[in-house]
mmCIF file of C-alpha atoms in Angstrom:
data_model
loop_
_atom_site.group_PDB
_atom_site.id
_atom_site.type_symbol
_atom_site.label_atom_id
_atom_site.label_comp_id
_atom_site.label_asym_id
_atom_site.label_seq_id
_atom_site.Cartn_x
_atom_site.Cartn_y
_atom_site.Cartn_z
ATOM 1 C CA ALA Y 1 15.618 -30.760 -1.492
ATOM 2 C CA ARG Y 2 16.228 -33.033 -4.582
ATOM 3 C CA GLN Y 3 17.366 -33.147 -8.046
ATOM 4 C CA ALA Y 4 14.756 -32.484 -10.654
ATOM 5 C CA HIS Y 5 15.395 -34.313 -14.064
ATOM 6 C CA GLY Y 6 11.877 -33.374 -15.822
ATOM 7 C CA ARG Y 7 11.223 -31.048 -18.217
ATOM 8 C CA ARG Y 8 11.622 -26.975 -17.163
ATOM 9 C CA ALA Y 9 8.941 -24.329 -17.901
ATOM 10 C CA PRO Y 10 10.585 -21.412 -19.378
ATOM 11 C CA PRO Y 11 12.534 -19.413 -16.705
ATOM 12 C CA VAL Y 12 10.744 -17.004 -14.793
ATOM 13 C CA MET Y 13 13.430 -14.630 -13.161
ATOM 14 C CA ALA Y 14 11.939 -13.915 -10.239
ATOM 15 C CA GLN Y 15 14.615 -12.418 -8.273
ATOM 16 C CA GLY Y 16 15.161 -10.477 -4.742
ATOM 17 C CA VAL Y 17 18.324 -8.783 -3.498
ATOM 18 C CA GLY Y 18 18.835 -7.785 0.115
ATOM 19 C CA GLY Y 19 21.096 -8.091 3.203
ATOM 20 C CA PRO Y 20 22.028 -5.597 5.952
ATOM 21 C CA SER Y 21 25.056 -3.706 5.814
ATOM 22 C CA GLY Y 22 28.364 -5.388 4.548
ATOM 23 C CA VAL Y 23 26.268 -8.476 3.440
ATOM 24 C CA SER Y 24 24.476 -8.994 0.259
ATOM 25 C CA TRP Y 25 22.713 -11.836 -1.402
ATOM 26 C CA VAL Y 26 20.258 -12.687 -4.249
ATOM 27 C CA VAL Y 27 17.581 -14.903 -4.341
ATOM 28 C CA GLU Y 28 16.567 -16.330 -7.865
ATOM 29 C CA ILE Y 29 13.829 -18.850 -8.854
ATOM 30 C CA PRO Y 30 14.771 -18.751 -12.579
ATOM 31 C CA SER Y 31 13.015 -22.243 -13.377
ATOM 32 C CA ARG Y 32 10.579 -24.661 -12.423
ATOM 33 C CA THR Y 33 9.664 -28.033 -13.534
ATOM 34 C CA LYS Y 34 6.390 -28.805 -15.818
ATOM 35 C CA GLU Y 35 5.470 -32.344 -14.717
ATOM 36 C CA LYS Y 36 3.667 -32.757 -11.678
ATOM 37 C CA PRO Y 37 4.530 -32.132 -8.825
ATOM 38 C CA VAL Y 38 5.925 -28.863 -9.618
ATOM 39 C CA TYR Y 39 9.404 -27.986 -8.010
ATOM 40 C CA TYR Y 40 10.883 -24.647 -8.001
ATOM 41 C CA ARG Y 41 14.686 -24.241 -8.398
ATOM 42 C CA LEU Y 42 16.312 -21.894 -6.043
ATOM 43 C CA GLU Y 43 19.414 -20.385 -6.451
ATOM 44 C CA ILE Y 44 21.225 -18.405 -3.633
ATOM 45 C CA ARG Y 45 24.223 -16.166 -4.500
ATOM 46 C CA ASP Y 46 25.803 -14.124 -1.504
ATOM 47 C CA ASP Y 47 29.198 -12.389 -1.182
ATOM 48 C CA LEU Y 48 30.128 -14.581 1.921
ATOM 49 C CA PHE Y 49 30.400 -18.110 0.659
ATOM 50 C CA LYS Y 50 29.864 -20.267 -2.440
ATOM 51 C CA ASP Y 51 26.572 -20.380 -4.269
ATOM 52 C CA THR Y 52 23.747 -22.601 -3.283
ATOM 53 C CA PHE Y 53 21.098 -24.408 -4.920
ATOM 54 C CA ALA Y 54 18.038 -26.210 -3.871
ATOM 55 C CA GLU Y 55 15.013 -27.587 -5.376
ATOM 56 C CA HIS Y 56 11.387 -27.707 -3.364
ATOM 57 C CA ARG Y 57 7.971 -28.239 -3.654
ATOM 58 C CA TYR Y 58 5.423 -25.595 -2.673
ATOM 59 C CA ASN Y 59 4.267 -27.848 -0.065
ATOM 60 C CA ASP Y 60 8.132 -27.871 1.382
ATOM 61 C CA PHE Y 61 7.671 -24.058 1.800
ATOM 62 C CA VAL Y 62 4.454 -24.507 4.056
ATOM 63 C CA GLU Y 63 6.614 -26.924 6.216
ATOM 64 C CA LEU Y 64 9.265 -24.820 6.482
ATOM 65 C CA HIS Y 65 6.825 -21.769 7.193
ATOM 66 C CA GLY Y 66 5.206 -24.013 10.056
ATOM 67 C CA LYS Y 67 9.004 -24.916 11.928
ATOM 68 C CA LEU Y 68 9.791 -20.960 11.651
ATOM 69 C CA LYS Y 69 6.765 -19.485 13.246
ATOM 70 C CA ASP Y 70 8.055 -20.143 16.680
ATOM 71 C CA SER Y 71 11.582 -18.943 15.928
ATOM 72 C CA ILE Y 72 11.476 -15.898 13.705
ATOM 73 C CA LYS Y 73 9.409 -12.952 14.078
ATOM 74 C CA ASP Y 74 7.473 -11.144 11.995
ATOM 75 C CA LEU Y 75 7.570 -13.855 9.466
ATOM 76 C CA PRO Y 76 6.424 -13.002 5.763
ATOM 77 C CA GLN Y 77 2.955 -14.260 4.651
ATOM 78 C CA LEU Y 78 3.179 -17.515 2.494
ATOM 79 C CA PRO Y 79 1.685 -17.656 -1.058
ATOM 80 C CA PRO Y 80 -1.638 -19.262 -0.296
ATOM 81 C CA LYS Y 81 -2.567 -22.687 -1.687
ATOM 82 C CA SER Y 82 -4.969 -23.108 -4.731
ATOM 83 C CA TRP Y 83 -7.822 -24.835 -3.910
ATOM 84 C CA MET Y 84 -8.657 -25.137 -7.362
ATOM 85 C CA ARG Y 85 -5.146 -26.606 -7.692
ATOM 86 C CA SER Y 86 -4.388 -24.563 -10.784
ATOM 87 C CA ARG Y 87 -1.293 -25.615 -12.939
ATOM 88 C CA THR Y 88 -1.654 -22.751 -15.713
ATOM 89 C CA SER Y 89 1.300 -21.121 -16.805
ATOM 90 C CA ASN Y 90 0.265 -17.820 -15.657
ATOM 91 C CA PHE Y 91 -0.631 -19.220 -11.980
ATOM 92 C CA LEU Y 92 2.815 -20.952 -11.565
ATOM 93 C CA ASP Y 93 4.563 -17.685 -13.048
ATOM 94 C CA GLN Y 94 2.865 -15.754 -10.244
ATOM 95 C CA ARG Y 95 3.451 -18.058 -7.482
ATOM 96 C CA THR Y 96 7.205 -18.321 -8.444
ATOM 97 C CA GLU Y 97 7.570 -14.507 -8.245
ATOM 98 C CA GLN Y 98 5.561 -14.788 -4.794
ATOM 99 C CA LEU Y 99 7.821 -17.562 -3.646
ATOM 100 C CA ALA Y 100 10.851 -15.603 -4.548
ATOM 101 C CA GLU Y 101 9.553 -12.496 -2.757
ATOM 102 C CA TYR Y 102 8.864 -14.706 0.335
ATOM 103 C CA LEU Y 103 12.410 -15.757 0.403
ATOM 104 C CA THR Y 104 13.995 -12.481 0.093
ATOM 105 C CA THR Y 105 11.974 -11.318 3.153
ATOM 106 C CA LEU Y 106 12.277 -14.112 5.153
ATOM 107 C CA MET Y 107 16.239 -14.349 4.450
ATOM 108 C CA ALA Y 108 15.911 -10.280 5.745
ATOM 109 C CA ARG Y 109 14.505 -11.314 8.870
ATOM 110 C CA ASP Y 110 17.815 -13.986 9.433
ATOM 111 C CA PRO Y 111 20.451 -12.820 7.455
ATOM 112 C CA PHE Y 112 22.864 -14.691 8.513
ATOM 113 C CA PHE Y 113 20.806 -17.715 8.332
ATOM 114 C CA ALA Y 114 20.957 -18.834 12.298
ATOM 115 C CA ASN Y 115 18.337 -20.785 12.090
ATOM 116 C CA PRO Y 116 19.068 -24.425 11.247
ATOM 117 C CA ASP Y 117 16.029 -25.364 9.440
ATOM 118 C CA LEU Y 118 16.134 -22.164 7.091
ATOM 119 C CA ARG Y 119 20.036 -23.208 6.659
ATOM 120 C CA GLU Y 120 19.292 -26.893 5.439
ATOM 121 C CA PHE Y 121 15.878 -25.711 3.572
ATOM 122 C CA LEU Y 122 18.499 -23.259 1.331
ATOM 123 C CA ALA Y 123 21.463 -26.094 1.453
ATOM 124 C CA VAL Y 124 23.414 -23.469 3.025
ATOM 125 C CA LYS Y 125 26.290 -25.761 4.481
ATOM 126 C CA ALA Y 126 28.121 -22.792 6.227
ATOM 127 C CA ALA Y 127 27.578 -22.514 10.036
ATOM 128 C CA ASP Y 128 25.899 -19.506 11.489
ATOM 129 C CA ALA Y 129 28.876 -18.433 13.128
ATOM 130 C CA ASP Y 130 31.381 -18.604 10.069
ATOM 131 C CA ILE Y 131 28.540 -16.617 8.239
ATOM 132 C CA LEU Y 132 28.523 -13.710 10.530
ATOM 133 C CA ARG Y 133 32.183 -14.052 11.558
ATOM 134 C CA ALA Y 134 32.599 -13.334 7.593
ATOM 135 C CA ALA Y 135 30.417 -10.464 7.676
ATOM 136 C CA ILE Y 136 32.053 -9.000 10.699
ATOM 137 C CA LEU Y 137 35.519 -8.963 9.156
ATOM 138 C CA ARG Y 138 33.989 -7.269 6.033
ATOM 139 C CA ASN Y 139 32.245 -4.734 8.095
ATOM 140 C CA GLY Y 140 33.071 -4.193 11.870
ATOM 141 C CA MET Y 141 29.742 -3.010 12.954
ATOM 142 C CA LEU Y 142 28.377 -6.236 12.553
ATOM 143 C CA LEU Y 143 29.625 -6.713 15.767
ATOM 144 C CA ALA Y 144 26.201 -5.498 17.048
ATOM 145 C CA HIS Y 145 25.159 -8.990 15.877
ATOM 146 C CA ALA Y 146 27.868 -11.001 17.445
ATOM 147 C CA THR Y 147 27.267 -13.911 19.611
ATOM 148 C CA PRO Y 148 28.723 -13.408 23.093
ATOM 149 C CA GLU Y 149 31.267 -16.019 22.377
ATOM 150 C CA GLN Y 150 32.538 -13.734 19.286
ATOM 151 C CA LYS Y 151 32.517 -10.530 21.323
ATOM 152 C CA ALA Y 152 34.965 -11.989 23.450
ATOM 153 C CA ASN Y 153 37.379 -13.447 21.004
ATOM 154 C CA ARG Y 154 39.831 -10.893 21.089
ATOM 155 C CA GLU Y 155 41.368 -11.556 17.560
ATOM 156 C CA LEU Y 156 38.009 -11.186 15.933
ATOM 157 C CA VAL Y 157 37.206 -7.921 17.999
ATOM 158 C CA LEU Y 158 40.681 -6.456 16.930
ATOM 159 C CA ALA Y 159 40.235 -7.214 13.192
ATOM 160 C CA ALA Y 160 36.415 -5.749 13.313
ATOM 161 C CA LEU Y 161 37.911 -2.592 15.274
ATOM 162 C CA LYS Y 162 40.827 -2.336 12.393
ATOM 163 C CA GLN Y 163 37.578 -2.390 9.696
ATOM 164 C CA ASN Y 164 35.490 -0.004 12.006
ATOM 165 C CA GLY Y 165 36.376 1.557 15.219
ATOM 166 C CA LEU Y 166 33.095 2.694 15.882
ATOM 167 C CA ALA Y 167 32.158 -0.910 16.678
ATOM 168 C CA LEU Y 168 33.773 -0.494 20.003
ATOM 169 C CA GLN Y 169 30.467 0.629 21.285
ATOM 170 C CA PHE Y 170 28.987 -2.962 20.691
ATOM 171 C CA LEU Y 171 31.577 -4.476 23.479
ATOM 172 C CA SER Y 172 31.421 -5.359 27.009
ATOM 173 C CA GLU Y 173 32.999 -2.618 29.712
ATOM 174 C CA GLU Y 174 35.853 -5.088 30.095
ATOM 175 C CA MET Y 175 36.678 -4.737 26.322
ATOM 176 C CA GLN Y 176 36.225 -0.750 26.311
ATOM 177 C CA ALA Y 177 38.832 -0.629 29.631
ATOM 178 C CA ASP Y 178 41.065 -2.746 27.276
ATOM 179 C CA ARG Y 179 44.140 -0.222 26.258
ATOM 180 C CA GLU Y 180 45.082 -2.225 23.152
ATOM 181 C CA ILE Y 181 41.510 -2.883 22.245
ATOM 182 C CA VAL Y 182 40.983 1.064 22.183
ATOM 183 C CA GLN Y 183 44.153 1.950 20.840
ATOM 184 C CA VAL Y 184 43.099 0.006 17.687
ATOM 185 C CA ALA Y 185 39.846 1.614 17.637
ATOM 186 C CA VAL Y 186 40.481 5.246 17.990
ATOM 187 C CA ASN Y 187 43.535 4.464 15.418
ATOM 188 C CA ARG Y 188 40.843 3.838 12.753
ATOM 189 C CA SER Y 189 37.929 6.057 14.324
ATOM 190 C CA GLY Y 190 38.778 8.399 16.481
ATOM 191 C CA GLY Y 191 34.784 8.933 17.592
ATOM 192 C CA ALA Y 192 35.362 5.718 19.270
ATOM 193 C CA LEU Y 193 36.735 7.435 22.144
ATOM 194 C CA GLN Y 194 33.340 8.370 23.187
ATOM 195 C CA TRP Y 195 32.908 4.375 24.039
ATOM 196 C CA ALA Y 196 36.225 4.520 26.410
ATOM 197 C CA PRO Y 197 35.447 6.574 29.177
ATOM 198 C CA ASN Y 198 38.301 5.174 31.208
ATOM 199 C CA PHE Y 199 40.864 6.848 28.538
ATOM 200 C CA GLN Y 200 39.438 9.977 28.235
ATOM 201 C CA THR Y 201 42.149 11.183 30.423
ATOM 202 C CA ASP Y 202 44.821 9.594 28.549
ATOM 203 C CA LYS Y 203 47.026 11.710 26.952
ATOM 204 C CA GLU Y 204 48.342 9.266 24.378
ATOM 205 C CA ILE Y 205 44.786 7.677 23.380
ATOM 206 C CA CYS Y 206 43.441 11.380 23.171
ATOM 207 C CA MET Y 207 46.039 12.314 20.768
ATOM 208 C CA ALA Y 208 45.270 9.628 18.648
ATOM 209 C CA ALA Y 209 41.509 10.097 18.495
ATOM 210 C CA VAL Y 210 41.718 13.764 17.670
ATOM 211 C CA SER Y 211 44.308 13.489 15.542
ATOM 212 C CA ARG Y 212 42.171 10.903 13.328
ATOM 213 C CA SER Y 213 39.073 12.853 13.975
ATOM 214 C CA PRO Y 214 39.114 16.374 15.290
ATOM 215 C CA LEU Y 215 35.720 15.713 16.328
ATOM 216 C CA ALA Y 216 36.811 13.319 18.815
ATOM 217 C CA PHE Y 217 37.970 16.468 21.094
ATOM 218 C CA ARG Y 218 34.434 16.667 22.591
ATOM 219 C CA TYR Y 219 35.158 13.423 24.205
ATOM 220 C CA VAL Y 220 38.671 14.334 25.718
ATOM 221 C CA ASP Y 221 38.642 15.096 29.476
ATOM 222 C CA GLU Y 222 37.794 19.054 30.269
ATOM 223 C CA ASP Y 223 41.079 19.694 31.748
ATOM 224 C CA LEU Y 224 43.218 17.672 28.946
ATOM 225 C CA GLN Y 225 41.453 19.924 26.251
ATOM 226 C CA GLN Y 226 43.760 22.770 27.582
ATOM 227 C CA ASP Y 227 46.517 20.565 26.593
ATOM 228 C CA GLU Y 228 48.753 22.444 23.556
ATOM 229 C CA GLU Y 229 49.736 19.294 22.304
ATOM 230 C CA ILE Y 230 46.248 17.785 22.080
ATOM 231 C CA LEU Y 231 45.125 20.958 20.195
ATOM 232 C CA LYS Y 232 47.836 20.777 17.960
ATOM 233 C CA ALA Y 233 46.832 16.839 16.982
ATOM 234 C CA ALA Y 234 43.527 18.316 16.284
ATOM 235 C CA ALA Y 235 44.924 20.970 14.410
ATOM 236 C CA ALA Y 236 42.568 23.583 15.668
ATOM 237 C CA THR Y 237 40.255 22.944 12.665
ATOM 238 C CA PRO Y 238 36.812 24.712 12.601
ATOM 239 C CA ALA Y 239 34.865 21.548 13.842
ATOM 240 C CA THR Y 240 37.123 21.485 16.928
ATOM 241 C CA THR Y 241 36.780 25.015 17.642
ATOM 242 C CA ARG Y 242 33.022 23.841 17.329
ATOM 243 C CA ALA Y 243 33.682 21.101 19.433
ATOM 244 C CA ARG Y 244 35.488 23.424 22.487
ATOM 245 C CA ARG Y 245 32.592 25.856 22.464
ATOM 246 C CA SER Y 246 29.845 22.978 22.943
ATOM 247 C CA ALA Y 247 32.170 21.420 26.246
ATOM 248 C CA THR Y 248 32.412 25.240 27.858
#
């Protein structure tokens, strides 16, 4: 990356938008230099950390592509070189759009910028773990992408479950057998009881689950389904009735 000080061509608003659930970012190449060699200005805006800016030549994209071949699966196709070395405005505008599309697809392959070469290219300063942690706190279901260390981080796990209890399914059996963890999960999403087999006979946990979501009744132990307090907690809604019938 470098700071370009030459004259710039008229802006080309080549833009891509993407990201997994809970994360969004925009790739723009709003301008390029007119002098040789041509530098493309990249702007990455997202909802996890500050906007980043970088400038690269086409050859920098080629070098990045080579570095990523062994680390990111299904790399998008890089716009080909021009053997005629065309520098017409139409050619450069088209290449600008193609490079923006390339980056958009590439970032979808690595939405948390885990690859250090990609982070450096995009001038992203945050570490991948920090990016993913921020995303998990906004969408608990992103625990599916968490590292083993993050899934073992009790504070992070509890925060994620408070956001979406169904993220319990992505945790270890040890975590799924932890009463506090399960209590937080079912308090937020009754259906999380499905991934807490050790507590499907626990009246307090089951009452919390069915009170939150009557459909959780289907995961309650068969004997406990006859308990009047459990039935009352579920409020005997049509959904609960159907769940009881399917369990018999």
